[in-house]
PDB file of C-alpha atoms in Angstrom:
ATOM      1  CA  MET A   1      24.467 131.835  49.816  1.00 45.00           C
ATOM      2  CA  GLY A   2      24.449 128.281  51.103  1.00 50.00           C
ATOM      3  CA  ILE A   3      23.466 127.162  54.586  1.00 49.00           C
ATOM      4  CA  VAL A   4      27.092 126.554  55.583  1.00 51.00           C
ATOM      5  CA  ASP A   5      28.048 130.093  54.526  1.00 54.00           C
ATOM      6  CA  GLY A   6      25.774 131.514  57.216  1.00 56.00           C
ATOM      7  CA  LEU A   7      27.285 129.521  60.082  1.00 59.00           C
ATOM      8  CA  PRO A   8      29.595 131.149  62.648  1.00 62.00           C
ATOM      9  CA  ALA A   9      32.338 128.748  61.665  1.00 61.00           C
ATOM     10  CA  HIS A  10      35.660 128.412  59.908  1.00 62.00           C
ATOM     11  CA  ILE A  11      35.745 126.117  56.889  1.00 66.00           C
ATOM     12  CA  GLU A  12      39.031 124.639  55.734  1.00 67.00           C
ATOM     13  CA  LYS A  13      38.822 122.872  52.397  1.00 70.00           C
ATOM     14  CA  PHE A  14      41.234 120.229  51.197  1.00 67.00           C
ATOM     15  CA  PRO A  15      41.184 117.678  48.371  1.00 77.00           C
ATOM     16  CA  GLY A  16      38.479 115.104  48.934  1.00 72.00           C
ATOM     17  CA  GLY A  17      36.606 116.986  51.645  1.00 70.00           C
ATOM     18  CA  GLY A  18      36.828 119.756  54.186  1.00 71.00           C
ATOM     19  CA  LEU A  19      36.982 120.635  57.868  1.00 70.00           C
ATOM     20  CA  LEU A  20      34.328 122.657  59.668  1.00 67.00           C
ATOM     21  CA  MET A  21      35.308 124.275  62.966  1.00 70.00           C
ATOM     22  CA  THR A  22      32.754 125.991  65.207  1.00 71.00           C
ATOM     23  CA  GLY A  23      31.879 126.411  68.878  1.00 72.00           C
ATOM     24  CA  VAL A  24      30.313 123.768  71.105  1.00 76.00           C
ATOM     25  CA  ASN A  25      27.765 126.291  72.358  1.00 79.00           C
ATOM     26  CA  TYR A  26      26.539 126.953  68.821  1.00 80.00           C
ATOM     27  CA  ILE A  27      26.110 123.273  67.963  1.00 80.00           C
ATOM     28  CA  LEU A  28      24.303 122.403  71.197  1.00 83.00           C
ATOM     29  CA  ASN A  29      22.072 125.485  71.125  1.00 83.00           C
ATOM     30  CA  GLU A  30      21.054 124.887  67.514  1.00 84.00           C
ATOM     31  CA  ALA A  31      20.214 121.270  68.352  1.00 84.00           C
ATOM     32  CA  LYS A  32      18.071 122.328  71.323  1.00 85.00           C
ATOM     33  CA  ALA A  33      16.356 125.181  69.484  1.00 86.00           C
ATOM     34  CA  SER A  34      15.545 123.037  66.451  1.00 86.00           C
ATOM     35  CA  SER A  35      14.047 120.061  68.307  1.00 87.00           C
ATOM     36  CA  MET A  36      11.713 121.385  70.997  1.00 89.00           C
ATOM     37  CA  TRP A  37       9.371 118.523  71.810  1.00 91.00           C
ATOM     38  CA  TYR A  38       6.373 119.874  73.681  1.00 89.00           C
ATOM     39  CA  MET A  39       4.101 118.151  76.154  1.00 90.00           C
ATOM     40  CA  LEU A  40       0.651 117.174  74.921  1.00 87.00           C
ATOM     41  CA  PHE A  41      -1.769 118.662  77.412  1.00 87.00           C
ATOM     42  CA  GLY A  42      -4.105 121.633  77.657  1.00 87.00           C
ATOM     43  CA  LEU A  43      -6.116 123.253  80.435  1.00 90.00           C
ATOM     44  CA  ALA A  44      -8.836 125.408  78.846  1.00 89.00           C
ATOM     45  CA  CYS A  45      -9.803 127.337  75.706  1.00 90.00           C
ATOM     46  CA  CYS A  46      -6.202 128.342  74.896  1.00 89.00           C
ATOM     47  CA  ALA A  47      -5.581 124.661  74.226  1.00 89.00           C
ATOM     48  CA  ILE A  48      -7.831 124.899  71.141  1.00 91.00           C
ATOM     49  CA  GLU A  49      -5.471 127.520  69.699  1.00 91.00           C
ATOM     50  CA  LEU A  50      -2.550 125.277  70.638  1.00 89.00           C
ATOM     51  CA  MET A  51      -4.136 122.420  68.685  1.00 89.00           C
ATOM     52  CA  ALA A  52      -4.699 124.717  65.704  1.00 89.00           C
ATOM     53  CA  THR A  53      -1.042 125.768  65.782  1.00 88.00           C
ATOM     54  CA  GLY A  54       0.047 122.143  65.686  1.00 85.00           C
ATOM     55  CA  ALA A  55      -2.296 121.290  62.796  1.00 86.00           C
ATOM     56  CA  SER A  56      -1.543 121.523  59.076  1.00 83.00           C
ATOM     57  CA  ARG A  57      -2.376 125.223  58.540  1.00 87.00           C
ATOM     58  CA  TYR A  58       0.376 126.517  60.870  1.00 85.00           C
ATOM     59  CA  ASP A  59       2.386 123.320  61.383  1.00 83.00           C
ATOM     60  CA  PHE A  60       4.615 123.213  64.457  1.00 84.00           C
ATOM     61  CA  ASP A  61       6.678 120.528  62.697  1.00 84.00           C
ATOM     62  CA  ARG A  62       8.514 123.078  60.558  1.00 85.00           C
ATOM     63  CA  LEU A  63      10.134 124.394  63.754  1.00 85.00           C
ATOM     64  CA  GLY A  64      11.193 120.879  64.734  1.00 85.00           C
ATOM     65  CA  MET A  65       8.396 120.714  67.335  1.00 86.00           C
ATOM     66  CA  ILE A  66       6.465 117.503  67.817  1.00 87.00           C
ATOM     67  CA  PHE A  67       4.238 116.580  70.737  1.00 88.00           C
ATOM     68  CA  ARG A  68       4.989 113.853  73.239  1.00 87.00           C
ATOM     69  CA  ALA A  69       2.520 112.285  75.638  1.00 88.00           C
ATOM     70  CA  THR A  70       4.986 111.839  78.490  1.00 89.00           C
ATOM     71  CA  PRO A  71       6.920 114.549  80.354  1.00 90.00           C
ATOM     72  CA  ARG A  72      10.054 112.395  80.360  1.00 91.00           C
ATOM     73  CA  GLN A  73      10.462 112.888  76.607  1.00 90.00           C
ATOM     74  CA  THR A  74       9.642 116.601  76.401  1.00 93.00           C
ATOM     75  CA  ASP A  75      11.722 119.773  76.352  1.00 90.00           C
ATOM     76  CA  LEU A  76       8.900 122.311  76.388  1.00 92.00           C
ATOM     77  CA  MET A  77       5.773 122.792  78.464  1.00 93.00           C
ATOM     78  CA  ILE A  78       3.137 125.086  76.954  1.00 93.00           C
ATOM     79  CA  VAL A  79       0.703 125.948  79.738  1.00 93.00           C
ATOM     80  CA  ALA A  80      -2.440 126.799  77.778  1.00 92.00           C
ATOM     81  CA  GLY A  81      -5.500 127.869  79.721  1.00 89.00           C
ATOM     82  CA  THR A  82      -6.849 128.659  83.158  1.00 90.00           C
ATOM     83  CA  LEU A  83      -4.781 127.061  85.911  1.00 90.00           C
ATOM     84  CA  THR A  84      -6.856 126.239  88.986  1.00 88.00           C
ATOM     85  CA  LEU A  85      -5.488 125.577  92.456  1.00 86.00           C
ATOM     86  CA  LYS A  86      -6.653 121.968  92.113  1.00 87.00           C
ATOM     87  CA  MET A  87      -4.646 121.506  88.921  1.00 88.00           C
ATOM     88  CA  ALA A  88      -1.551 123.407  90.104  1.00 88.00           C
ATOM     89  CA  PRO A  89       0.114 120.458  91.916  1.00 87.00           C
ATOM     90  CA  ARG A  90      -0.336 118.272  88.804  1.00 88.00           C
ATOM     91  CA  VAL A  91       1.301 120.883  86.557  1.00 90.00           C
ATOM     92  CA  LYS A  92       4.159 121.243  89.056  1.00 89.00           C
ATOM     93  CA  LEU A  93       4.579 117.453  89.109  1.00 89.00           C
ATOM     94  CA  LEU A  94       4.678 117.276  85.306  1.00 90.00           C
ATOM     95  CA  TYR A  95       7.284 120.048  85.244  1.00 91.00           C
ATOM     96  CA  ASP A  96       9.449 118.244  87.797  1.00 88.00           C
ATOM     97  CA  GLN A  97       9.321 115.055  85.696  1.00 90.00           C
ATOM     98  CA  MET A  98      10.709 116.812  82.605  1.00 91.00           C
ATOM     99  CA  PRO A  99      14.450 116.341  82.029  1.00 89.00           C
ATOM    100  CA  GLU A 100      16.853 119.272  81.845  1.00 84.00           C
ATOM    101  CA  PRO A 101      17.122 121.480  79.903  1.00 87.00           C
ATOM    102  CA  LYS A 102      13.418 122.316  80.005  1.00 89.00           C
ATOM    103  CA  TYR A 103      11.478 125.383  78.992  1.00 90.00           C
ATOM    104  CA  VAL A 104       8.029 126.841  79.717  1.00 91.00           C
ATOM    105  CA  ILE A 105       5.717 129.041  77.657  1.00 91.00           C
ATOM    106  CA  ALA A 106       2.771 130.657  79.459  1.00 91.00           C
ATOM    107  CA  MET A 107      -0.005 131.002  76.888  1.00 91.00           C
ATOM    108  CA  GLY A 108      -2.913 133.372  77.455  1.00 89.00           C
ATOM    109  CA  GLY A 109      -4.010 135.882  80.054  1.00 88.00           C
ATOM    110  CA  CYS A 110      -5.424 133.282  82.437  1.00 88.00           C
ATOM    111  CA  THR A 111      -2.120 131.420  82.563  1.00 90.00           C
ATOM    112  CA  ILE A 112      -0.036 134.584  82.923  1.00 87.00           C
ATOM    113  CA  HIS A 113      -1.982 136.441  85.628  1.00 85.00           C
ATOM    114  CA  GLY A 114      -5.396 134.842  86.138  1.00 85.00           C
ATOM    115  CA  GLY A 115      -7.161 136.704  83.321  1.00 83.00           C
ATOM    116  CA  PRO A 116     -10.807 137.600  83.976  1.00 84.00           C
ATOM    117  CA  PHE A 117     -10.753 135.384  87.069  1.00 83.00           C
ATOM    118  CA  TYR A 118      -8.123 137.497  88.852  1.00 79.00           C
ATOM    119  CA  HIS A 119     -10.568 139.335  91.151  1.00 79.00           C
ATOM    120  CA  ASP A 120     -13.695 137.186  91.202  1.00 77.00           C
ATOM    121  CA  SER A 121     -12.491 133.602  91.590  1.00 81.00           C
ATOM    122  CA  TYR A 122     -11.073 131.908  94.671  1.00 83.00           C
ATOM    123  CA  SER A 123     -10.081 128.773  92.755  1.00 85.00           C
ATOM    124  CA  VAL A 124      -7.753 130.164  90.056  1.00 87.00           C
ATOM    125  CA  LEU A 125      -3.989 130.514  90.468  1.00 86.00           C
ATOM    126  CA  LYS A 126      -2.983 134.081  89.616  1.00 84.00           C
ATOM    127  CA  GLY A 127      -0.125 133.151  87.294  1.00 85.00           C
ATOM    128  CA  VAL A 128       1.646 129.877  86.543  1.00 88.00           C
ATOM    129  CA  ASP A 129       4.987 131.547  87.287  1.00 83.00           C
ATOM    130  CA  LYS A 130       4.117 131.305  90.962  1.00 83.00           C
ATOM    131  CA  ILE A 131       4.819 127.579  90.887  1.00 84.00           C
ATOM    132  CA  ILE A 132       7.194 127.040  87.946  1.00 86.00           C
ATOM    133  CA  PRO A 133       9.619 129.385  86.165  1.00 85.00           C
ATOM    134  CA  VAL A 134       8.441 130.757  82.819  1.00 88.00           C
ATOM    135  CA  ASP A 135      10.674 131.610  79.855  1.00 87.00           C
ATOM    136  CA  ILE A 136       8.184 133.200  77.418  1.00 87.00           C
ATOM    137  CA  HIS A 137       4.798 134.866  78.012  1.00 88.00           C
ATOM    138  CA  VAL A 138       2.318 134.913  75.102  1.00 89.00           C
ATOM    139  CA  ALA A 139      -0.450 137.423  75.816  1.00 87.00           C
ATOM    140  CA  GLY A 140      -4.003 137.218  74.504  1.00 86.00           C
ATOM    141  CA  CYS A 141      -7.403 135.789  75.334  1.00 86.00           C
ATOM    142  CA  PRO A 142      -6.835 133.481  73.649  1.00 86.00           C
ATOM    143  CA  PRO A 143      -3.670 134.185  71.638  1.00 88.00           C
ATOM    144  CA  ARG A 144      -3.934 133.450  67.938  1.00 90.00           C
ATOM    145  CA  PRO A 145      -1.758 130.662  66.493  1.00 89.00           C
ATOM    146  CA  GLU A 146       0.482 133.326  64.934  1.00 89.00           C
ATOM    147  CA  ALA A 147       1.164 134.736  68.411  1.00 89.00           C
ATOM    148  CA  LEU A 148       2.067 131.305  69.778  1.00 90.00           C
ATOM    149  CA  MET A 149       4.359 130.674  66.806  1.00 90.00           C
ATOM    150  CA  ASN A 150       6.028 134.011  67.479  1.00 89.00           C
ATOM    151  CA  GLY A 151       6.515 132.993  71.115  1.00 89.00           C
ATOM    152  CA  CYS A 152       8.141 129.733  70.013  1.00 89.00           C
ATOM    153  CA  VAL A 153      10.495 131.602  67.680  1.00 89.00           C
ATOM    154  CA  ALA A 154      11.348 133.973  70.547  1.00 88.00           C
ATOM    155  CA  LEU A 155      12.126 130.948  72.732  1.00 88.00           C
ATOM    156  CA  GLN A 156      14.397 129.558  70.014  1.00 88.00           C
ATOM    157  CA  ASN A 157      16.278 132.856  69.927  1.00 88.00           C
ATOM    158  CA  LEU A 158      16.555 132.744  73.730  1.00 85.00           C
ATOM    159  CA  ILE A 159      17.962 129.215  73.613  1.00 86.00           C
ATOM    160  CA  ARG A 160      20.599 130.305  71.090  1.00 85.00           C
ATOM    161  CA  THR A 161      22.036 132.740  73.668  1.00 83.00           C
ATOM    162  CA  GLU A 162      22.756 130.065  76.283  1.00 79.00           C
ATOM    163  CA  ARG A 163      26.297 129.146  77.293  1.00 76.00           C
ATOM    164  CA  LEU A 164      27.676 125.998  78.862  1.00 75.00           C
ATOM    165  CA  GLY A 165      28.461 126.372  82.548  1.00 69.00           C
ATOM    166  CA  HIS A 166      26.288 129.474  82.966  1.00 67.00           C
ATOM    167  CA  ASP A 167      22.855 129.633  84.571  1.00 67.00           C
ATOM    168  CA  ARG A 168      20.035 130.659  82.282  1.00 67.00           C
ATOM    169  CA  ASP A 169      18.727 134.185  82.562  1.00 61.00           C
ATOM    170  CA  ARG A 170      14.959 133.871  82.803  1.00 60.00           C
ATOM    171  CA  PRO A 171      13.583 137.421  82.681  1.00 51.00           C
ATOM    172  CA  GLY A 172       9.998 136.223  82.919  1.00 49.00           C
ATOM    173  CA  LEU A 173      10.259 135.129  86.539  1.00 51.00           C
ATOM    174  CA  ARG A 174       7.854 136.688  88.985  1.00 51.00           C
ATOM    175  CA  GLN A 175       9.402 138.255  92.065  1.00 46.00           C
ATOM    176  CA  LEU A 176       7.248 137.745  95.139  1.00 42.00           C
ATOM    177  CA  THR A 177       7.209 140.628  97.596  1.00 42.00           C
ATOM    178  CA  ALA A 178       6.601 140.787 101.324  1.00 40.00           C
ATOM    179  CA  ARG A 179       3.129 142.179 100.621  1.00 39.00           C
ATOM    180  CA  GLN A 180       2.200 139.035  98.672  1.00 45.00           C
ATOM    181  CA  ILE A 181       3.292 136.824 101.587  1.00 46.00           C
ATOM    182  CA  PRO A 182       2.430 138.690 104.799  1.00 48.00           C
ATOM    183  CA  GLY A 183       4.931 138.204 107.596  1.00 54.00           C
ATOM    184  CA  GLU A 184       7.561 136.613 105.339  1.00 55.00           C
ATOM    185  CA  PRO A 185      10.735 138.158 103.891  1.00 58.00           C
ATOM    186  CA  PRO A 186      10.885 138.831 100.127  1.00 56.00           C
ATOM    187  CA  LEU A 187      11.729 135.809  97.986  1.00 53.00           C
ATOM    188  CA  THR A 188      14.950 136.603  96.114  1.00 54.00           C
ATOM    189  CA  ARG A 189      15.956 133.205  94.731  1.00 54.00           C
ATOM    190  CA  LEU A 190      14.399 130.022  93.417  1.00 46.00           C
ATOM    191  CA  ALA A 191      13.389 127.377  95.885  1.00 46.00           C
ATOM    192  CA  PRO A 192      14.451 123.745  95.239  1.00 44.00           C
ATOM    193  CA  GLY A 193      12.639 122.431  92.189  1.00 40.00           C
ATOM    194  CA  GLY A 194      12.337 125.843  90.566  1.00 42.00           C
ATOM    195  CA  ALA A 195       9.205 126.981  92.435  1.00 43.00           C
ATOM    196  CA  LEU A 196       8.652 130.682  93.080  1.00 45.00           C
ATOM    197  CA  ILE A 197       6.116 129.982  95.777  1.00 46.00           C
ATOM    198  CA  ARG A 198       6.357 128.634  99.287  1.00 46.00           C
ATOM    199  CA  PRO A 199       4.376 125.411  99.777  1.00 44.00           C
ATOM    200  CA  GLY A 200       2.192 127.055 102.428  1.00 49.00           C
ATOM    201  CA  GLU A 201       0.888 129.739 100.044  1.00 48.00           C
ATOM    202  CA  ILE A 202      -1.315 127.194  98.270  1.00 47.00           C
ATOM    203  CA  PRO A 203      -2.821 124.802 100.842  1.00 46.00           C
ATOM    204  CA  ILE A 204      -3.084 121.932  98.367  1.00 43.00           C
ATOM    205  CA  LEU A 205       0.692 122.056  97.747  1.00 46.00           C
ATOM    206  CA  ARG A 206       1.612 121.532 101.399  1.00 44.00           C
ATOM    207  CA  SER A 207       1.685 117.758 101.043  1.00 42.00           C
TER     208      SER A 207
END
């Protein structure tokens, strides 16, 4: 079976050529899923696994993924490593500078929920999804390159379900409760910029 035979499309053949008819959603989603350019930055030891995944043994390029050194040319942010409160505003700034549509993968236990620093460290943010929305979580400490590749394939499958004119369903979002923010009502929707955290919760983000 050829590649065209597997497309959700109607093919009308006529002498000298043919006509391929398919949906706009399919074409756009395939283009987005097959060309995820990710931002070149890392925070801690998970970044070593990220580098290994991009090297020749595992080869991100076969998924259409190449790294870019500027957020203005990237579609995907892979947050790899321990995110400290000092670094949190910089990560939020980089996310805000990325053009839409943009996607986020949280790689490793420290990025997802603080990891081993959850109880004993005052300087670590307990989950990157407190400041930016996350599409895919890749668990591990650190995750192996195979796990990160699996997360990227899962993100591609998620992108293929998108529809024009409809908001994305991001099941990985963290819902803050009144207990997490004493004296404040529960947060039920995204704040401007996609943050799931009020600026006052992290002192360094107030400015």
